Coordinates of C-alpha atoms in Angstrom, one line a residue:
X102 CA 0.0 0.0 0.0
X103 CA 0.8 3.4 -1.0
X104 CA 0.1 6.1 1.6
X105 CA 0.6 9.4 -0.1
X106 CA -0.2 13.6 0.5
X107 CA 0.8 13.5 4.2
X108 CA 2.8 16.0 5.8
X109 CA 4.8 12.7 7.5
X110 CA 6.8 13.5 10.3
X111 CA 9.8 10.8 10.3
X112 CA 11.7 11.2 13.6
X113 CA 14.9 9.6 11.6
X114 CA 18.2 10.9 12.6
X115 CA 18.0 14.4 10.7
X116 CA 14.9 14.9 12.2
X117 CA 13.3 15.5 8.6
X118 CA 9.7 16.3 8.6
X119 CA 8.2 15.6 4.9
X120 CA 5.9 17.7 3.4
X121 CA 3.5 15.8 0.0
X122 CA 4.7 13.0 1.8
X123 CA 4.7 9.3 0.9
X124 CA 5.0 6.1 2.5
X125 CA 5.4 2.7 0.4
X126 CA 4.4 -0.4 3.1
X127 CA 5.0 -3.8 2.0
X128 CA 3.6 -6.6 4.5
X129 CA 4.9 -5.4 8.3
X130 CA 7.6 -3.0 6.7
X131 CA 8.0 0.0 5.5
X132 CA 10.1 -0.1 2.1
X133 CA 10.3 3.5 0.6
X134 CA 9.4 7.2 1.9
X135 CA 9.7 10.4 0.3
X136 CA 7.7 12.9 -2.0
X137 CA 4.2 11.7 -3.0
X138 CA 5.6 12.9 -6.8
X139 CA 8.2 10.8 -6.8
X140 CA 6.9 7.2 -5.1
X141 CA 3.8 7.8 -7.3
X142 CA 5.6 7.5 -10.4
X143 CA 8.2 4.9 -8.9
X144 CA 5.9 2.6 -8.1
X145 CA 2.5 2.9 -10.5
X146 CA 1.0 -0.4 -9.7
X147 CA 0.6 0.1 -6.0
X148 CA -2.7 0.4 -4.4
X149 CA -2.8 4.1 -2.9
X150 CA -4.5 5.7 0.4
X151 CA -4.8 9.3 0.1
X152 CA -3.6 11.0 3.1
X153 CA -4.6 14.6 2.2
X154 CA -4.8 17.1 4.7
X155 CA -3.5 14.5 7.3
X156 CA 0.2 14.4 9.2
X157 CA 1.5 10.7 9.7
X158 CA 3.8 10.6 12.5
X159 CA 5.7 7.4 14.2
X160 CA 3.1 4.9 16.5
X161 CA 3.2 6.7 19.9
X162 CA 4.7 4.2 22.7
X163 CA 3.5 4.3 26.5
X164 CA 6.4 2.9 28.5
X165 CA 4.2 2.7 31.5
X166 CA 0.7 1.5 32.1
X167 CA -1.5 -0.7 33.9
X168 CA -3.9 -2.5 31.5
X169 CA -6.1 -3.8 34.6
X170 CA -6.3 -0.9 36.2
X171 CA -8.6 0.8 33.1
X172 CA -11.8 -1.2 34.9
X173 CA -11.0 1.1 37.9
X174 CA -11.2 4.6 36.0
X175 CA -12.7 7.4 38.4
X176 CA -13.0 4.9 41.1
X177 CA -10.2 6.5 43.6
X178 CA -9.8 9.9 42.9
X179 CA -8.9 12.9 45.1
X180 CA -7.5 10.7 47.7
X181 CA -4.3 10.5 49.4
X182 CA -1.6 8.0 47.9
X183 CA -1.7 5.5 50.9
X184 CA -5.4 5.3 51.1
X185 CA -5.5 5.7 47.6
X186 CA -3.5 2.1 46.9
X187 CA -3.9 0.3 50.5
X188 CA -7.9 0.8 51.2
X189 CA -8.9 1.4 47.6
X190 CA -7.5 0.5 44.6
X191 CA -5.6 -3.1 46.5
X192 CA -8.7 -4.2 47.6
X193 CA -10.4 -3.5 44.2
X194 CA -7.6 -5.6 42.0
X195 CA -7.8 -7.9 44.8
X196 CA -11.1 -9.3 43.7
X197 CA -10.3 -9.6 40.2
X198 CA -11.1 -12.7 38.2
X199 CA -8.6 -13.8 35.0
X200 CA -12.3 -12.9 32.8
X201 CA -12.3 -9.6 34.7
X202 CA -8.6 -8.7 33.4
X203 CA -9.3 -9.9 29.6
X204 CA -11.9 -7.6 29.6
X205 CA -9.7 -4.9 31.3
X206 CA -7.2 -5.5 28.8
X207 CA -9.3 -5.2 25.9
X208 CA -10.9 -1.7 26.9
X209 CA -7.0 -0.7 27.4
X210 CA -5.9 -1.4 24.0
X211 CA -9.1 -0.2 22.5
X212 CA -8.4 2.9 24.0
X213 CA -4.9 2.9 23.2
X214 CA -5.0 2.6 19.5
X215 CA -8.3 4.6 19.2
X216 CA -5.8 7.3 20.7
X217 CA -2.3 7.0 18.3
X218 CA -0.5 4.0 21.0
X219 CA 0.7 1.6 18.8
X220 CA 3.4 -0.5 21.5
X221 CA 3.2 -0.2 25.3
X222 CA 4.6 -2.0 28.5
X223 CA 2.4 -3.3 30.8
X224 CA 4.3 -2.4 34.3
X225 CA 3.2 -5.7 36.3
X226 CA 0.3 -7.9 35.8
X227 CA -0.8 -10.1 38.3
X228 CA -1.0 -13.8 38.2
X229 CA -4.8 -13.5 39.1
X230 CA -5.7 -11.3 36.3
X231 CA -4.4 -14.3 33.7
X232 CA -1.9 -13.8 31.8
X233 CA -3.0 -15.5 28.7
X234 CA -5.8 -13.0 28.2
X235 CA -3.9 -10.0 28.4
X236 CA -2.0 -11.7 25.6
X237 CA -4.7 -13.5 23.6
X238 CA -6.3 -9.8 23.7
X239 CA -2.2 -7.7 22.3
X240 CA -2.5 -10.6 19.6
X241 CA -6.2 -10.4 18.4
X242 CA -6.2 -6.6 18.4
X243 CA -3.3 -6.1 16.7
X244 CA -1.7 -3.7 18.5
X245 CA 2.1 -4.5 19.9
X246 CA 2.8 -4.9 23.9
X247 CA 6.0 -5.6 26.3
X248 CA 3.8 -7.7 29.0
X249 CA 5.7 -7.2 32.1
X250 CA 4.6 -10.4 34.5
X251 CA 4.3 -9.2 38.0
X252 CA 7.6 -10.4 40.7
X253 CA 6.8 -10.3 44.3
X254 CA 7.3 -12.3 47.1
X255 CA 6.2 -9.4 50.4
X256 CA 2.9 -7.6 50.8
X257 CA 4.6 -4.7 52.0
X258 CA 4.7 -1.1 50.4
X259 CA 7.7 1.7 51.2
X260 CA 8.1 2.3 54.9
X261 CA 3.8 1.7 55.6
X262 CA 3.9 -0.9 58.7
X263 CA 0.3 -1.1 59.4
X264 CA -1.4 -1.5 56.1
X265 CA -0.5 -4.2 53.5
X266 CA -1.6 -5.2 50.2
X267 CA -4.4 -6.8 49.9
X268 CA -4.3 -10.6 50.2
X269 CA -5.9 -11.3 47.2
X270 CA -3.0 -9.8 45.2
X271 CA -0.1 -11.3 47.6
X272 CA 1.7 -13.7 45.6
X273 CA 5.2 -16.0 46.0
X274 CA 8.5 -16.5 44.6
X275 CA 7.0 -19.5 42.5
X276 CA 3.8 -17.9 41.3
X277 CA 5.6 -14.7 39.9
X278 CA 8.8 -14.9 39.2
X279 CA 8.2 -18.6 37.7
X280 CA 5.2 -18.2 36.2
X281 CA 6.7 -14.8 34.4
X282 CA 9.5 -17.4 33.4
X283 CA 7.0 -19.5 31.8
X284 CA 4.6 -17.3 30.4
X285 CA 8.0 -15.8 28.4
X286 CA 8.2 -19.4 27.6
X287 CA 4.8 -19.4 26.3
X288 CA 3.9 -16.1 24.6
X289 CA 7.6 -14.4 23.9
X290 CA 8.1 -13.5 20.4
X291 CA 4.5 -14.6 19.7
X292 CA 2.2 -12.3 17.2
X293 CA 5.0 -11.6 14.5
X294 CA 6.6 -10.5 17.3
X295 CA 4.4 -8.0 18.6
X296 CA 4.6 -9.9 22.4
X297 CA 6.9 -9.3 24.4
X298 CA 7.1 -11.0 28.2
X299 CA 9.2 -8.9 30.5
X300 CA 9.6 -9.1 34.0
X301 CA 7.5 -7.2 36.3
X302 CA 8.7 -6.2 40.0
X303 CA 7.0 -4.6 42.6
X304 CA 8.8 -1.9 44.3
X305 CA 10.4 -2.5 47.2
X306 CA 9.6 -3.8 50.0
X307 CA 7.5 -5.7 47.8
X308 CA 9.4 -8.0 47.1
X309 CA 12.6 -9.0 48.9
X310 CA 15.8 -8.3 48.0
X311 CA 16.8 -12.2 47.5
X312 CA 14.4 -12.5 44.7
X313 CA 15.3 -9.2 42.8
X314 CA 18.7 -10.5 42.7
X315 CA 17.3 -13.8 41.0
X316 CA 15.4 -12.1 38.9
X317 CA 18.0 -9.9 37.9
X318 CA 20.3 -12.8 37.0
X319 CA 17.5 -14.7 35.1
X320 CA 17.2 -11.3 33.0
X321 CA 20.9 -11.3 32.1
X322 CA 20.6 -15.2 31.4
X323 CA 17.4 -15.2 29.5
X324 CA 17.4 -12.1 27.8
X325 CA 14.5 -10.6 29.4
X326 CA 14.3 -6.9 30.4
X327 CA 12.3 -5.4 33.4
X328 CA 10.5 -2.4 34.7
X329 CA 9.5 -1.2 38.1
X330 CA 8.2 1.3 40.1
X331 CA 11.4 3.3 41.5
X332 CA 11.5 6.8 44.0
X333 CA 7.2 7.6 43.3
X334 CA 6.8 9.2 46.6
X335 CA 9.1 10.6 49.4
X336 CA 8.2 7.3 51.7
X337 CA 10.2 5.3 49.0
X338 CA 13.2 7.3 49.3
X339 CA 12.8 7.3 52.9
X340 CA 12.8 3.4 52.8
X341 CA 16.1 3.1 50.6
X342 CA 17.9 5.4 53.4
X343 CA 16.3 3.4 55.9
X344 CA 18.4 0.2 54.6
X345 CA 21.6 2.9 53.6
X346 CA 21.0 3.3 50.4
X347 CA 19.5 6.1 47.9
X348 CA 17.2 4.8 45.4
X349 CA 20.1 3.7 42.5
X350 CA 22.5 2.7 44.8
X351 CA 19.8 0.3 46.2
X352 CA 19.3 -0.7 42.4
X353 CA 22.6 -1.3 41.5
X354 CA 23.2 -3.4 45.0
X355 CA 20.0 -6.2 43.7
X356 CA 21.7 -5.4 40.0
X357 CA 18.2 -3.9 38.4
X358 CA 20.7 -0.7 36.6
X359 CA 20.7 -1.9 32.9
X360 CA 19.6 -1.1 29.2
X361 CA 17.2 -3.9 29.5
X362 CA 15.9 -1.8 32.6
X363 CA 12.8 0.7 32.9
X364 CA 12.8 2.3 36.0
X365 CA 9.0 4.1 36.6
X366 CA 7.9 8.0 38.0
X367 CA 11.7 8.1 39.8
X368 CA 10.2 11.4 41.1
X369 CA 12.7 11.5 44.3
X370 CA 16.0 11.7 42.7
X371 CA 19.6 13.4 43.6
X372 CA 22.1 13.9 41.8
X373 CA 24.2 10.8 42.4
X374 CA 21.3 9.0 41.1
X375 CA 21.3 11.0 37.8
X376 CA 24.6 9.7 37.7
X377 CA 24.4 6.4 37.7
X378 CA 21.3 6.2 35.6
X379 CA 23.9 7.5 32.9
X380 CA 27.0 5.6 33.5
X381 CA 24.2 2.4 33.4
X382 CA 22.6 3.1 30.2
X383 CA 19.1 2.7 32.6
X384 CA 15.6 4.1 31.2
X385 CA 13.2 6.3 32.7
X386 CA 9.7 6.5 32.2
X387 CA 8.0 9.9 33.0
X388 CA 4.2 9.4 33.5
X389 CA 3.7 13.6 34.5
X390 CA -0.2 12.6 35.0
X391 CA -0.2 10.5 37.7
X392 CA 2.6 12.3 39.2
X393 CA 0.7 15.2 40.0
X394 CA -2.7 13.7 40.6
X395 CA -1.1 11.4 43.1
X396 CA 0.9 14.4 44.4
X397 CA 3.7 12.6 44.2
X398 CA 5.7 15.6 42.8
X399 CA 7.9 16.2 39.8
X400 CA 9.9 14.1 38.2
X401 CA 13.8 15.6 37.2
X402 CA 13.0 15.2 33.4
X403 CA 14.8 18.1 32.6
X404 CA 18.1 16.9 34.3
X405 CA 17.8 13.4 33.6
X406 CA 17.5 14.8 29.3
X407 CA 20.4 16.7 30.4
X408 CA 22.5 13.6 31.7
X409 CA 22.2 11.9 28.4
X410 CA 19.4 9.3 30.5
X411 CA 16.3 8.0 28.0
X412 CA 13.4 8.8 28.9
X413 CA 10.2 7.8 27.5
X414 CA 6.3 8.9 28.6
X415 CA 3.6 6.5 30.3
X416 CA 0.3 7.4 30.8
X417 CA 0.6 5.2 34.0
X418 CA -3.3 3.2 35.5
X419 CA -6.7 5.0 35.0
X420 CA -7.0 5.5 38.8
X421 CA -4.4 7.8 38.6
X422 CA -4.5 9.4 35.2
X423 CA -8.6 8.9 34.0
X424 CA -6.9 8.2 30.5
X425 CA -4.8 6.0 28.6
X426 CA -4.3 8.5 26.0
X427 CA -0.7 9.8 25.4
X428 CA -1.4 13.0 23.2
X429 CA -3.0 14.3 26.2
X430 CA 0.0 13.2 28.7
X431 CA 2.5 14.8 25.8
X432 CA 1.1 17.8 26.4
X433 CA 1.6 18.0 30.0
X434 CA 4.8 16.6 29.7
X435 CA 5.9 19.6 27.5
X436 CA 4.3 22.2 30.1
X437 CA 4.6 21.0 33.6
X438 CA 8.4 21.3 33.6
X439 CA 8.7 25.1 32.2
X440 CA 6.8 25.7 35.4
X441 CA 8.4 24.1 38.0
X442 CA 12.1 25.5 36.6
X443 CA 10.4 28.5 35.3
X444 CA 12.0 28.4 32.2
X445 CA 9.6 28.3 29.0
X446 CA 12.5 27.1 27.0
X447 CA 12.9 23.6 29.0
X448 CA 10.9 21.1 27.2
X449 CA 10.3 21.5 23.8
X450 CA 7.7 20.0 21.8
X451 CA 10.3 17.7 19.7
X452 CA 11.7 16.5 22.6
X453 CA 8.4 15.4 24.0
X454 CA 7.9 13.7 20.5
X455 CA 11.4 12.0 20.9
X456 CA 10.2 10.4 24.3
X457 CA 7.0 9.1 23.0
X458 CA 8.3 7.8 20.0
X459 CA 12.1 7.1 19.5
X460 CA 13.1 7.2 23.0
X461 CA 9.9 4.9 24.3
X462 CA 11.5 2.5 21.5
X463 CA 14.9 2.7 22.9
X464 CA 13.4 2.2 26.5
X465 CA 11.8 -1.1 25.0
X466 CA 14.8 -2.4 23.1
X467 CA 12.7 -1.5 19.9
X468 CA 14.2 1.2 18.3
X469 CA 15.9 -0.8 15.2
X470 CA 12.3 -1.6 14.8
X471 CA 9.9 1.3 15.6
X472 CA 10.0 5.0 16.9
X473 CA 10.7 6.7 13.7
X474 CA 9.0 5.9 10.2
X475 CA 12.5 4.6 8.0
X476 CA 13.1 2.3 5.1
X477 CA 13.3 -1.2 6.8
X478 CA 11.5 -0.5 10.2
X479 CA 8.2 -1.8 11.2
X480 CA 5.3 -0.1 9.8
X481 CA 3.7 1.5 12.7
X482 CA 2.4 4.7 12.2
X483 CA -0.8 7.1 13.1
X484 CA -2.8 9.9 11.1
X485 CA -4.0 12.7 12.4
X486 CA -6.4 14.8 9.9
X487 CA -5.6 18.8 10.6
X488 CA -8.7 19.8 8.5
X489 CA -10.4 20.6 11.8
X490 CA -11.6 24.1 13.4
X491 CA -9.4 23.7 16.7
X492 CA -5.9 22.0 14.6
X493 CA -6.4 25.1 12.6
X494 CA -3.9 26.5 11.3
X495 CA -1.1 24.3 11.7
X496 CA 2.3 26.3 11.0
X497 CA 5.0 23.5 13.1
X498 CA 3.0 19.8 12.6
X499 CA 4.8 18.9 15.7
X500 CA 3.7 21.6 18.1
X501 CA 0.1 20.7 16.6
X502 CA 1.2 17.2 17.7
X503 CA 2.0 17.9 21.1
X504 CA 0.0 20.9 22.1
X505 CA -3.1 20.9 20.3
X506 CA -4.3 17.4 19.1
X507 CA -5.6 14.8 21.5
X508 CA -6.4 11.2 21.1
X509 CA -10.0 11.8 19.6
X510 CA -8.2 13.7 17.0
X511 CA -6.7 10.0 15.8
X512 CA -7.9 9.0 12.1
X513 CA -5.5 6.5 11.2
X514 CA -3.3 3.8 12.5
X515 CA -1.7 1.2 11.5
X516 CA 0.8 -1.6 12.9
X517 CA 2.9 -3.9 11.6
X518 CA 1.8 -2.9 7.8
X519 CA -1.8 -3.9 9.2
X520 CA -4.7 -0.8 9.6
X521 CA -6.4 -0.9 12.4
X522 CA -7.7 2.5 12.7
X523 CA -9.6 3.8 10.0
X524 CA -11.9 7.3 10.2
X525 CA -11.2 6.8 14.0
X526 CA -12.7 3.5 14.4
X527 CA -11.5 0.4 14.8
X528 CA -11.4 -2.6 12.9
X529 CA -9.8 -5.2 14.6
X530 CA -12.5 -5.4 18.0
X531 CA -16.2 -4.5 18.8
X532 CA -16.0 -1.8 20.7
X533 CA -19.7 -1.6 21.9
X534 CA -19.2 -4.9 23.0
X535 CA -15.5 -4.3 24.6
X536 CA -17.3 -1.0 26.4
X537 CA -20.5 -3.0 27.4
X538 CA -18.2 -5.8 29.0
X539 CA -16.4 -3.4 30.7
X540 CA -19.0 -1.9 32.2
X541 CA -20.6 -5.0 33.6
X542 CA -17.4 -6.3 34.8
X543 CA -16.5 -3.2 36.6
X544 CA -19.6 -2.9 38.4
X545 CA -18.9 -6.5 39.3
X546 CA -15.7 -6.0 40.9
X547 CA -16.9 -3.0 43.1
X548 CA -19.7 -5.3 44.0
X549 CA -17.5 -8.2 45.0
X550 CA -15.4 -5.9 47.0
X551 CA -18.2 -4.2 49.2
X552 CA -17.3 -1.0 48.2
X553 CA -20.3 0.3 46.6
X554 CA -21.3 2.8 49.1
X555 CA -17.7 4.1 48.3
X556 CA -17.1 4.5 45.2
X557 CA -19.5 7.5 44.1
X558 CA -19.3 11.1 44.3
X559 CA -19.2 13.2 46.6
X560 CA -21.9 15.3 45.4
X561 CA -25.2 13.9 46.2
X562 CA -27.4 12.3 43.1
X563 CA -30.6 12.7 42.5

């Protein structure tokens, strides 16, 4: 297929944004890109999909989510963090069902591709919520996911003594870290590739330091990266000092620091930390959202972009974000950080478009693959259509990109050569039926949990 009149925004090395653009896909890759003109009369016998009026740009990659967590949306909001995980959001993934996570992981990548996410990472997915859906669901829908497996072996969380996690999501040694090492087994590499298994730890004291250093050495032996929850809140850096350590130093001691590491929010950082981050080659993944709904505080982008550390963007779980759509998050990601260092200059649209594209790729070990649109990579790419009153006028397609457009604003995607956005709806899954489920099973899990007097607002209905 020949996709041609785009203004196609390439994120290749030069940076090169396209203008009559044309893109020449040939099953999962994409073979030529240039001038409409040119790859029109190059290759005559090619179908062709007008992209007139529309700028393609690479498929946007969240680095941090919680696919489970979308059944929870608007069910734990303006509360404080402890509360917020311990008596609320625990107890509610607590009492899910493996049917109850299939659907959860369908609505997620729904929304996701509805909204420009072609890849994503799955943070840590709990042996309750069945594994085999959340994949079943990446490999019907099409889209591509790093499916980090949850590793825990201690109900604990930072330096909280009195309040645990919730039984029902307590797991051991054998349950995660070996049943990550068998789903990998199973479902790595599966989809054309589009799967991914990766390991999935809880943050300390969540699970011991004993089995982070065996999971660590099974992800230098097997090959398989992982991401965690590092430095959110200050009662995680108060529990690294509590054991002499700040929050890298702890990580290098269980050997997390990597390139086949994502380490998540990393809010409470100094400057030693920075550091070693660097010297380590060990991603970040900035998820500005949940950071300040949580009032967790702000994460050192700036400084880490500074010290040469990737760092890609996460839209984090819905209980702490209300939306899986990175546009929206690119947008915050852009401003938040020109306030905090008062400097308006800081963080540029193109290098929020590097961290949801290219860098989110080089977080995920992806980047010879996706993040930019070049001759040989996969074809994963998204349309937007300017043509509307609030895109218009578009002078810098990126700034557009990052400041203006939203998720709803999506017309086209397409991954791995295959379309499965078209006139912003989807192809590849029913979503009446996906919303519908959801719904019901969301309901269903409040119910189970006796929360229903709970979760409502705080306003009275009528």
């Amino acid at each position: 297929m020949l996709y041609t009149n785009a203004t196609i925004v390439t994120v290749n090395e030069r940076r090169e944004i396209i203008k009559d653009g044309a893109l020449l896909v040939q099953g999962d890759k994409i073979i030529d890109i240039g001038k409409s003109n040119l790859l029109s009369s190059k290759y005559p016998a090619e179908d062709v999909t007008d992209l007139t009026g529309r700028v393609v740009f690479p498929g946007l990659i969240s680095t941090h989510m919680h696919t489970a967590q979308t059944l929870l949306r608007g069910a734990a909001d303006d509360l404080e963090l402890i509360g917020w995980l311990c008596d609320r959001i625990w107890v509610l993934q607590g009492n899910f069902t493996p049917e109850d996570g299939e659907v959860a992981a369908k609505i997620s990548i729904a929304e996701m591709l509805k909204t420009g996410t072609t890849c994503f990472l799955e943070s840590m997915f709990a042996d309750r919520y069945g594994f085999d859906g959340l994949a079943k669901a990446v490999e019907e829908s099409g889209i591509r996911g790093c499916l980090g497996k949850i590793v825990m072996d201690v109900g604990k969380y930072a330096t909280e003594e009195k309040r645990m996690m919730h039984l029902g999501l307590v797991e051991t040694r054998e349950q995660s870290l070996l049943g990550a090492l068998e789903m990998h087994d199973k479902w790595d590499g599966k989809a054309n590739g589009r799967i991914k298994v990766w390991f999935g730890a809880r943050t300390p004291p969540g699970v011991s330091d004993d089995l982070l250093k065996e999971m660590s050495s099974f992800s230098r032996s097997r090959n398989i990266p992982i991401t965690m929850h590092c430095a959110e809140v200050k009662a995680d850096r108060e529990f690294y000092a509590s054991v002499g350590h700040t929050p890298m130093s702890y990580c290098q001691s269980v050997g997390l620091l990597g390139e086949k590491t994502v380490l998540v929010h990393m809010v409470h950082l100094d400057d030693t930390d920075i550091k070693l981050l660097h010297e380590t080659g060990t991603h970040v993944a900035h998820c500005p959202t949940s950071n300040a709904k949580l009032a967790s505080g702000f994460a050192r982008v700036p400084e880490l972009l500074d010290a040469n550390v990737n760092v890609g963007l996460g839209t984090d779980g819905a209980p702490c974000n209300n939306s899986n759509d990175l546009l929206q998050e690119m947008k915050l990601a852009a401003i938040i950080h020109k306030a905090t260092h008062y400097d308006p200059t800081v963080m540029p649209a193109e290098t929020v478009m590097e961290m949801a594209t290219i860098n989110g790729a080089k977080a995920l070990g992806l980047e010879n693959e996706i993040g930019s649109l070049e001759i040989g990579k996969k074809a994963d790419f998204v349309a937007i259509d300017l043509r509307k009153l609030h895109l218009t006028p578009s002078f810098d397609p990126v700034s557009t990109i990052v400041y203006t457009a939203t998720g709803r604003d999506v017309d086209m995607v397409v991954v791995d050569g295959k379309l499965l956005v078209n006139s912003g709806k989807l192809l590849t899954m029913d979503e009446e039926e996906v919303t519908r489920n959801a719904e019901e099973h969301a309901k269903e899990i409040i119910r189970r949990a006796g929360l229903q007097e709970s979760i409502k607002g705080r306003w009275p209905l009528v």
